[in-house]
Amino acid sequence: MNKLLALLSAGAPGLNRLLFASFIVFVFGSNADSTAVLLDLTLVVSLSMVLSMGFSIMQTQKVDLVEEVTFICGSYLFGFIGFLLITLSSNLFLKNPTFSSFLFVGLIGYQNVRHRLIKGQRFAFICQLEFFLWGIFIFAVSVFQSELSPPRAFLLFSLSFLPFFALDLFYFIRNFRNPKGLVSVLKQGMFIGLTNLLSSGIAWILPSIGVLIFLPEQISLVASLAFILGFVSLIPRTYLNRKIVEINQTVKEANLDNLYYLNKNLKRLLAILLPVTFISASVYVICIVSTEYLSLSNLVLVFLAVAVSVIMQFTVIDSTILTYLKSNQLTLKFGIYFSVLLSVCAAVLYFVKYLEWGLPEGWYALIFYLMLIGLSLIRNHQVRCAVVNQLREKASCE
């Protein structure tokens, strides 16, 4: 039962966005107001990942109240910057800036509360809070159903997150201590935010690269897999959340044996996840999307896309340990290397295709994913070596 609760709590943030987006489209259709609301939601969530997510992740670390309060201070300071950006944006980037600011503030509290509960392994309480959130939203929708519109629904959804901010603020005031090392914490939060920004940037750029290199059929195929591939990270994140206590112990003791044990189990989990996801994706494409995609090259493409998604999850524990060791600049550095090399590889592949050097057109997508797999493995190795070196250095200092 605890494993199921851990799974539900890990998938809750993504499920919230999916349910709200589905609600908007189902009730109001795909009109201009609905599109504007969904774009605002995406931008606010992205901004939250860049500005405040890092500080809430830090709160899964087992530290004293002074450091915990410092992490919360960091989330509020960067959150204030985000609040100003949203408020001052007017209609330049966001169509509903006021409602978006409510959601952004609520997300700060939501993330902080969730991650502190994850640290305490209180998955049942997280699920109860999620039901509470949706209970507020559904009740508000039923009250204002006669006056409901996409912006009004967005307002109600945003307001349902504010109780989380109230809980977080109450916790902060009750446990307030003078912040210690705030500048260092702000730097680490900035590094995590920039890493998230880089990851989001790659996710936005990849479809554009696909248009230049892939065949139209391959673009449609990969796009149809987005929903399934998005869930690949759910299982490793659930494993990470359930092992937070052991990860904290690993960092505290600088225990390399425990690190190897945690990563060994993660690899076993991902080794099972790879064929299961590939089979599920293949069945989904053939039976649900279209039988036209049934070919050997397309099945290879599906396998490579799944493999990339799985391989990128190999560093979830290592990245968390680097966060606890306040070494997020290393994760950012490796992310920059990865992005630069990926851009170079994509450019070379595009020019090879443009010059028509005789390769079959369907091969370019396969070669691109093979390059992506190779670069991901290199980045994973760099992160793993960095974690081992940091733990050895910590052990030698003690």
CSV table of C-alpha atoms in Angstrom, one decimal:
chain,number,residue,atom,x,y,z
A,1,MET,CA,0.0,0.0,0.0
A,2,ASN,CA,2.9,2.4,0.9
A,3,LYS,CA,4.4,1.8,-2.6
A,4,LEU,CA,1.1,2.7,-4.3
A,5,LEU,CA,0.9,5.9,-2.2
A,6,ALA,CA,4.5,6.7,-3.0
A,7,LEU,CA,3.7,6.3,-6.7
A,8,LEU,CA,0.6,8.5,-6.5
A,9,SER,CA,2.4,11.2,-4.6
A,10,ALA,CA,5.3,11.2,-7.1
A,11,GLY,CA,2.9,11.5,-10.0
A,12,ALA,CA,0.5,14.1,-8.4
A,13,PRO,CA,2.0,17.3,-9.8
A,14,GLY,CA,1.9,16.0,-13.4
A,15,LEU,CA,-1.5,14.5,-12.9
A,16,ASN,CA,-2.8,17.8,-11.6
A,17,ARG,CA,-1.8,19.6,-14.8
A,18,LEU,CA,-3.1,16.8,-17.0
A,19,LEU,CA,-6.5,16.7,-15.2
A,20,PHE,CA,-6.9,20.5,-15.3
A,21,ALA,CA,-5.9,20.7,-19.0
A,22,SER,CA,-8.4,17.8,-19.8
A,23,PHE,CA,-11.1,19.6,-17.8
A,24,ILE,CA,-10.6,22.9,-19.8
A,25,VAL,CA,-10.6,21.1,-23.2
A,26,PHE,CA,-13.6,18.8,-22.3
A,27,VAL,CA,-15.8,21.6,-20.9
A,28,PHE,CA,-14.9,24.6,-23.1
A,29,GLY,CA,-13.3,23.1,-26.2
A,30,SER,CA,-10.2,24.3,-27.9
A,31,ASN,CA,-11.1,28.0,-28.3
A,32,ALA,CA,-8.9,31.0,-27.9
A,33,ASP,CA,-9.6,31.4,-24.1
A,34,SER,CA,-8.8,27.8,-23.4
A,35,THR,CA,-5.6,27.9,-25.4
A,36,ALA,CA,-4.5,31.1,-23.5
A,37,VAL,CA,-5.2,29.5,-20.1
A,38,LEU,CA,-3.3,26.3,-21.0
A,39,LEU,CA,-0.3,28.4,-22.2
A,40,ASP,CA,-0.4,30.5,-19.0
A,41,LEU,CA,-0.4,27.3,-17.0
A,42,THR,CA,2.6,25.9,-18.9
A,43,LEU,CA,4.6,29.2,-18.5
A,44,VAL,CA,3.8,29.5,-14.7
A,45,VAL,CA,4.8,25.8,-14.1
A,46,SER,CA,8.0,26.3,-16.1
A,47,LEU,CA,8.9,29.5,-14.2
A,48,SER,CA,8.2,27.7,-10.9
A,49,MET,CA,10.6,24.9,-11.9
A,50,VAL,CA,13.3,27.5,-12.7
A,51,LEU,CA,12.9,29.8,-9.7
A,52,SER,CA,11.6,27.9,-6.7
A,53,MET,CA,11.7,24.1,-7.4
A,54,GLY,CA,15.4,23.9,-6.4
A,55,PHE,CA,14.8,25.2,-2.9
A,56,SER,CA,12.0,22.8,-2.3
A,57,ILE,CA,14.1,19.9,-3.5
A,58,MET,CA,16.8,21.0,-0.9
A,59,GLN,CA,14.1,20.5,1.8
A,60,THR,CA,14.2,16.7,1.3
A,61,GLN,CA,17.7,16.8,2.9
A,62,LYS,CA,17.9,16.0,6.6
A,63,VAL,CA,19.2,19.2,8.1
A,64,ASP,CA,18.6,21.3,11.2
A,65,LEU,CA,15.9,23.9,11.4
A,66,VAL,CA,18.3,26.8,10.6
A,67,GLU,CA,19.2,25.3,7.2
A,68,GLU,CA,15.6,24.4,6.5
A,69,VAL,CA,14.4,27.9,7.2
A,70,THR,CA,17.2,29.2,5.0
A,71,PHE,CA,15.9,27.0,2.1
A,72,ILE,CA,12.4,28.3,2.6
A,73,CYS,CA,13.8,31.9,2.6
A,74,GLY,CA,15.5,31.1,-0.7
A,75,SER,CA,12.3,29.9,-2.2
A,76,TYR,CA,10.4,33.0,-1.1
A,77,LEU,CA,13.1,35.4,-2.4
A,78,PHE,CA,13.3,33.8,-5.8
A,79,GLY,CA,9.5,33.4,-5.7
A,80,PHE,CA,9.2,37.1,-5.2
A,81,ILE,CA,11.3,37.7,-8.3
A,82,GLY,CA,8.9,35.3,-10.2
A,83,PHE,CA,5.9,37.1,-8.8
A,84,LEU,CA,7.2,40.4,-10.0
A,85,LEU,CA,7.9,39.0,-13.5
A,86,ILE,CA,4.4,37.6,-13.8
A,87,THR,CA,2.7,40.7,-12.4
A,88,LEU,CA,4.7,43.1,-14.6
A,89,SER,CA,4.3,41.0,-17.7
A,90,SER,CA,0.8,42.3,-18.2
A,91,ASN,CA,-0.4,40.8,-21.6
A,92,LEU,CA,3.1,40.6,-23.0
A,93,PHE,CA,3.6,36.9,-22.2
A,94,LEU,CA,0.6,35.9,-20.1
A,95,LYS,CA,-3.1,36.5,-20.9
A,96,ASN,CA,-4.1,36.1,-17.3
A,97,PRO,CA,-1.2,37.6,-15.2
A,98,THR,CA,-3.2,38.2,-12.0
A,99,PHE,CA,-4.5,34.6,-11.9
A,100,SER,CA,-1.1,33.3,-12.9
A,101,SER,CA,0.5,35.1,-10.0
A,102,PHE,CA,-1.9,33.4,-7.6
A,103,LEU,CA,-1.0,30.0,-9.0
A,104,PHE,CA,2.8,30.8,-8.8
A,105,VAL,CA,2.6,31.8,-5.2
A,106,GLY,CA,0.5,28.7,-4.4
A,107,LEU,CA,3.0,26.4,-6.2
A,108,ILE,CA,5.8,27.7,-4.0
A,109,GLY,CA,3.9,26.5,-0.9
A,110,TYR,CA,2.8,23.3,-2.7
A,111,GLN,CA,6.3,22.3,-3.6
A,112,ASN,CA,7.8,23.1,-0.2
A,113,VAL,CA,5.1,21.2,1.7
A,114,ARG,CA,5.3,18.2,-0.6
A,115,HIS,CA,9.1,17.9,-0.4
A,116,ARG,CA,9.1,18.2,3.4
A,117,LEU,CA,6.5,15.4,3.6
A,118,ILE,CA,8.5,13.3,1.2
A,119,LYS,CA,11.5,13.7,3.5
A,120,GLY,CA,9.3,12.3,6.3
A,121,GLN,CA,8.0,9.5,4.0
A,122,ARG,CA,4.4,10.7,4.7
A,123,PHE,CA,3.0,9.6,1.3
A,124,ALA,CA,-0.5,9.0,2.7
A,125,PHE,CA,-0.7,12.6,3.9
A,126,ILE,CA,0.5,13.9,0.5
A,127,CYS,CA,-2.3,12.0,-1.2
A,128,GLN,CA,-4.8,13.4,1.3
A,129,LEU,CA,-3.7,16.9,0.6
A,130,GLU,CA,-4.0,16.2,-3.2
A,131,PHE,CA,-7.6,15.1,-2.6
A,132,PHE,CA,-8.1,18.2,-0.5
A,133,LEU,CA,-6.8,20.4,-3.4
A,134,TRP,CA,-9.2,18.8,-5.9
A,135,GLY,CA,-12.0,18.9,-3.4
A,136,ILE,CA,-11.6,22.7,-3.2
A,137,PHE,CA,-11.5,23.0,-7.0
A,138,ILE,CA,-14.5,20.8,-7.6
A,139,PHE,CA,-16.6,22.6,-4.9
A,140,ALA,CA,-15.7,26.0,-6.3
A,141,VAL,CA,-16.6,24.9,-9.9
A,142,SER,CA,-20.0,23.6,-8.7
A,143,VAL,CA,-20.7,26.9,-6.9
A,144,PHE,CA,-19.7,29.1,-9.9
A,145,GLN,CA,-20.8,26.8,-12.7
A,146,SER,CA,-23.3,29.3,-14.1
A,147,GLU,CA,-20.6,31.9,-14.6
A,148,LEU,CA,-17.8,29.5,-15.5
A,149,SER,CA,-15.3,30.3,-18.3
A,150,PRO,CA,-11.7,29.2,-19.0
A,151,PRO,CA,-10.2,32.2,-17.2
A,152,ARG,CA,-12.6,31.8,-14.2
A,153,ALA,CA,-11.7,28.1,-14.0
A,154,PHE,CA,-8.1,29.0,-14.1
A,155,LEU,CA,-8.6,31.4,-11.2
A,156,LEU,CA,-10.4,28.7,-9.2
A,157,PHE,CA,-7.6,26.2,-9.9
A,158,SER,CA,-5.0,28.8,-8.9
A,159,LEU,CA,-6.8,29.7,-5.6
A,160,SER,CA,-7.0,26.0,-4.7
A,161,PHE,CA,-3.2,26.0,-4.3
A,162,LEU,CA,-3.1,28.9,-1.9
A,163,PRO,CA,-3.9,26.8,1.2
A,164,PHE,CA,-0.6,25.1,0.6
A,165,PHE,CA,1.2,28.5,0.7
A,166,ALA,CA,-0.7,29.3,4.0
A,167,LEU,CA,0.5,26.0,5.5
A,168,ASP,CA,4.1,26.6,4.4
A,169,LEU,CA,4.0,30.2,5.7
A,170,PHE,CA,2.7,29.0,9.0
A,171,TYR,CA,5.5,26.4,9.2
A,172,PHE,CA,8.1,29.1,8.3
A,173,ILE,CA,6.8,31.5,11.0
A,174,ARG,CA,6.5,28.9,13.7
A,175,ASN,CA,10.1,27.6,13.1
A,176,PHE,CA,11.8,30.8,12.1
A,177,ARG,CA,15.5,31.1,12.8
A,178,ASN,CA,18.0,33.6,11.5
A,179,PRO,CA,19.0,32.3,8.0
A,180,LYS,CA,22.5,30.9,7.8
A,181,GLY,CA,24.5,30.8,4.6
A,182,LEU,CA,21.7,32.3,2.5
A,183,VAL,CA,24.0,33.5,-0.3
A,184,SER,CA,25.3,29.9,-0.8
A,185,VAL,CA,21.8,28.5,-0.8
A,186,LEU,CA,20.7,31.1,-3.3
A,187,LYS,CA,23.6,30.1,-5.6
A,188,GLN,CA,22.7,26.5,-5.4
A,189,GLY,CA,19.0,27.2,-6.1
A,190,MET,CA,20.1,29.3,-9.1
A,191,PHE,CA,22.2,26.4,-10.4
A,192,ILE,CA,19.2,24.0,-10.0
A,193,GLY,CA,17.0,26.5,-11.8
A,194,LEU,CA,19.4,27.0,-14.7
A,195,THR,CA,19.7,23.2,-15.0
A,196,ASN,CA,15.9,22.9,-15.1
A,197,LEU,CA,15.8,25.7,-17.7
A,198,LEU,CA,18.4,23.9,-19.8
A,199,SER,CA,16.4,20.7,-19.6
A,200,SER,CA,13.2,22.5,-20.5
A,201,GLY,CA,15.0,24.2,-23.4
A,202,ILE,CA,16.2,20.9,-24.8
A,203,ALA,CA,12.7,19.6,-24.6
A,204,TRP,CA,11.4,22.6,-26.5
A,205,ILE,CA,14.1,22.5,-29.1
A,206,LEU,CA,14.0,18.7,-29.9
A,207,PRO,CA,10.7,19.0,-31.9
A,208,SER,CA,12.2,21.7,-34.0
A,209,ILE,CA,15.2,19.5,-34.6
A,210,GLY,CA,12.9,16.7,-35.6
A,211,VAL,CA,11.2,18.8,-38.2
A,212,LEU,CA,14.6,19.4,-39.9
A,213,ILE,CA,15.8,15.8,-39.7
A,214,PHE,CA,12.9,13.4,-39.3
A,215,LEU,CA,10.4,12.2,-41.9
A,216,PRO,CA,6.8,13.5,-41.4
A,217,GLU,CA,5.8,10.0,-40.4
A,218,GLN,CA,8.5,9.8,-37.8
A,219,ILE,CA,7.6,13.1,-36.3
A,220,SER,CA,4.0,12.0,-35.9
A,221,LEU,CA,5.2,8.7,-34.4
A,222,VAL,CA,7.5,10.3,-31.8
A,223,ALA,CA,4.8,12.9,-31.0
A,224,SER,CA,2.2,10.2,-30.3
A,225,LEU,CA,4.6,8.6,-27.8
A,226,ALA,CA,5.0,11.8,-25.7
A,227,PHE,CA,2.3,10.8,-23.2
A,228,ILE,CA,3.8,7.3,-22.5
A,229,LEU,CA,7.4,8.6,-22.5
A,230,GLY,CA,6.4,11.3,-20.0
A,231,PHE,CA,5.6,8.5,-17.5
A,232,VAL,CA,9.0,6.9,-17.7
A,233,SER,CA,10.3,9.2,-15.1
A,234,LEU,CA,7.5,8.4,-12.6
A,235,ILE,CA,8.9,5.0,-11.5
A,236,PRO,CA,12.5,6.3,-10.8
A,237,ARG,CA,11.1,9.3,-9.0
A,238,THR,CA,8.9,7.1,-6.9
A,239,TYR,CA,12.0,5.0,-6.0
A,240,LEU,CA,13.9,8.2,-5.2
A,241,ASN,CA,11.2,9.4,-2.9
A,242,ARG,CA,11.0,6.1,-1.0
A,243,LYS,CA,14.8,6.0,-0.6
A,244,ILE,CA,15.2,9.6,0.7
A,245,VAL,CA,16.2,8.4,4.2
A,246,GLU,CA,18.9,6.1,2.8
A,247,ILE,CA,20.2,8.9,0.5
A,248,ASN,CA,20.4,11.3,3.4
A,249,GLN,CA,22.3,8.6,5.3
A,250,THR,CA,24.7,8.0,2.3
A,251,VAL,CA,25.5,11.7,2.2
A,252,LYS,CA,26.0,12.0,6.0
A,253,GLU,CA,28.3,9.0,6.2
A,254,ALA,CA,29.9,9.6,2.7
A,255,ASN,CA,29.1,5.9,2.2
A,256,LEU,CA,30.2,4.8,-1.3
A,257,ASP,CA,28.9,1.2,-0.7
A,258,ASN,CA,25.4,2.5,0.0
A,259,LEU,CA,25.6,4.7,-3.1
A,260,TYR,CA,26.5,1.6,-5.2
A,261,TYR,CA,23.7,-0.3,-3.6
A,262,LEU,CA,21.1,2.4,-4.4
A,263,ASN,CA,22.2,2.8,-8.0
A,264,LYS,CA,22.4,-1.0,-8.5
A,265,ASN,CA,18.7,-1.3,-7.5
A,266,LEU,CA,17.9,1.7,-9.7
A,267,LYS,CA,19.5,0.0,-12.7
A,268,ARG,CA,17.6,-3.2,-12.0
A,269,LEU,CA,14.4,-1.2,-11.9
A,270,LEU,CA,15.2,0.6,-15.2
A,271,ALA,CA,16.2,-2.6,-16.8
A,272,ILE,CA,12.7,-3.9,-16.2
A,273,LEU,CA,11.2,-0.6,-17.2
A,274,LEU,CA,12.9,-0.5,-20.6
A,275,PRO,CA,11.2,-3.6,-22.2
A,276,VAL,CA,7.9,-2.9,-20.4
A,277,THR,CA,7.7,0.6,-21.8
A,278,PHE,CA,8.9,-0.5,-25.2
A,279,ILE,CA,6.2,-3.2,-25.4
A,280,SER,CA,3.5,-0.7,-24.1
A,281,ALA,CA,4.6,2.0,-26.6
A,282,SER,CA,4.6,-0.4,-29.5
A,283,VAL,CA,1.1,-1.8,-28.7
A,284,TYR,CA,-0.2,1.8,-28.2
A,285,VAL,CA,1.2,2.9,-31.6
A,286,ILE,CA,0.0,-0.1,-33.5
A,287,CYS,CA,-3.4,-0.6,-31.9
A,288,ILE,CA,-4.4,2.9,-30.8
A,289,VAL,CA,-2.6,5.3,-33.1
A,290,SER,CA,-2.3,3.7,-36.5
A,291,THR,CA,-1.4,0.3,-38.1
A,292,GLU,CA,0.5,2.3,-40.8
A,293,TYR,CA,3.4,2.7,-38.4
A,294,LEU,CA,3.9,-1.1,-38.3
A,295,SER,CA,7.4,-1.5,-39.8
A,296,LEU,CA,10.8,-2.6,-38.5
A,297,SER,CA,12.4,0.9,-38.8
A,298,ASN,CA,9.5,2.5,-36.9
A,299,LEU,CA,9.8,-0.2,-34.1
A,300,VAL,CA,13.5,0.5,-33.9
A,301,LEU,CA,12.7,4.3,-33.6
A,302,VAL,CA,10.2,3.5,-30.8
A,303,PHE,CA,12.8,1.5,-29.0
A,304,LEU,CA,15.5,4.2,-29.3
A,305,ALA,CA,13.1,6.9,-28.1
A,306,VAL,CA,12.2,4.7,-25.1
A,307,ALA,CA,15.9,3.9,-24.4
A,308,VAL,CA,16.8,7.6,-24.4
A,309,SER,CA,14.0,8.3,-21.9
A,310,VAL,CA,15.1,5.5,-19.6
A,311,ILE,CA,18.8,6.2,-19.8
A,312,MET,CA,18.2,9.8,-18.8
A,313,GLN,CA,16.8,8.5,-15.5
A,314,PHE,CA,20.0,6.8,-14.4
A,315,THR,CA,21.3,9.9,-12.6
A,316,VAL,CA,18.2,10.8,-10.4
A,317,ILE,CA,20.0,9.6,-7.2
A,318,ASP,CA,23.4,11.1,-8.2
A,319,SER,CA,21.8,14.4,-9.0
A,320,THR,CA,20.0,14.5,-5.7
A,321,ILE,CA,23.2,13.7,-3.8
A,322,LEU,CA,25.0,16.5,-5.6
A,323,THR,CA,22.2,18.8,-4.5
A,324,TYR,CA,22.7,17.7,-0.9
A,325,LEU,CA,26.4,18.2,-1.2
A,326,LYS,CA,25.8,21.8,-2.6
A,327,SER,CA,27.5,20.9,-5.8
A,328,ASN,CA,24.8,21.7,-8.3
A,329,GLN,CA,27.2,23.7,-10.4
A,330,LEU,CA,28.6,20.3,-11.6
A,331,THR,CA,25.2,19.2,-12.8
A,332,LEU,CA,24.8,22.5,-14.6
A,333,LYS,CA,28.2,22.2,-16.2
A,334,PHE,CA,27.5,18.7,-17.5
A,335,GLY,CA,24.2,19.8,-18.8
A,336,ILE,CA,25.8,22.6,-20.8
A,337,TYR,CA,28.3,20.2,-22.2
A,338,PHE,CA,25.5,17.8,-23.2
A,339,SER,CA,23.5,20.6,-24.8
A,340,VAL,CA,26.4,21.9,-26.8
A,341,LEU,CA,27.4,18.5,-28.1
A,342,LEU,CA,23.8,17.7,-29.0
A,343,SER,CA,23.5,20.9,-31.0
A,344,VAL,CA,26.7,20.1,-32.8
A,345,CYS,CA,25.6,16.6,-33.6
A,346,ALA,CA,22.2,17.8,-34.8
A,347,ALA,CA,23.8,20.4,-37.0
A,348,VAL,CA,26.2,17.9,-38.6
A,349,LEU,CA,23.4,15.5,-39.2
A,350,TYR,CA,21.3,18.3,-40.8
A,351,PHE,CA,24.0,19.3,-43.2
A,352,VAL,CA,24.7,15.7,-44.1
A,353,LYS,CA,21.0,15.4,-45.0
A,354,TYR,CA,21.0,18.8,-46.8
A,355,LEU,CA,24.0,17.8,-48.9
A,356,GLU,CA,22.3,14.5,-49.9
A,357,TRP,CA,25.2,12.2,-49.3
A,358,GLY,CA,23.2,9.1,-50.1
A,359,LEU,CA,21.9,7.9,-46.7
A,360,PRO,CA,18.3,6.6,-46.7
A,361,GLU,CA,16.0,9.4,-45.4
A,362,GLY,CA,14.6,7.3,-42.6
A,363,TRP,CA,18.0,6.7,-41.1
A,364,TYR,CA,18.6,10.2,-39.9
A,365,ALA,CA,16.1,10.0,-37.1
A,366,LEU,CA,17.7,6.7,-36.0
A,367,ILE,CA,21.2,8.1,-36.1
A,368,PHE,CA,20.1,11.2,-34.1
A,369,TYR,CA,18.6,9.0,-31.3
A,370,LEU,CA,21.8,6.9,-31.3
A,371,MET,CA,23.8,10.1,-30.8
A,372,LEU,CA,21.4,11.1,-28.1
A,373,ILE,CA,21.9,7.8,-26.3
A,374,GLY,CA,25.7,8.1,-26.6
A,375,LEU,CA,25.7,11.7,-25.2
A,376,SER,CA,23.3,10.7,-22.4
A,377,LEU,CA,25.6,7.8,-21.4
A,378,ILE,CA,28.6,10.2,-21.3
A,379,ARG,CA,26.7,12.7,-19.2
A,380,ASN,CA,25.6,9.9,-16.8
A,381,HIS,CA,29.2,8.8,-16.4
A,382,GLN,CA,30.4,12.4,-15.7
A,383,VAL,CA,27.7,12.9,-13.0
A,384,ARG,CA,28.5,9.5,-11.4
A,385,CYS,CA,32.2,10.3,-11.3
A,386,ALA,CA,31.5,13.7,-9.8
A,387,VAL,CA,29.3,12.2,-7.0
A,388,VAL,CA,32.0,9.6,-6.2
A,389,ASN,CA,34.7,12.2,-6.0
A,390,GLN,CA,32.6,14.6,-3.9
A,391,LEU,CA,31.8,11.8,-1.4
A,392,ARG,CA,35.5,10.7,-1.2
A,393,GLU,CA,36.5,14.3,-0.6
A,394,LYS,CA,33.8,14.7,2.1
A,395,ALA,CA,35.1,11.4,3.7
A,396,SER,CA,38.7,12.6,3.6
A,397,CYS,CA,37.8,15.9,5.3
A,398,GLU,CA,36.1,14.1,8.1
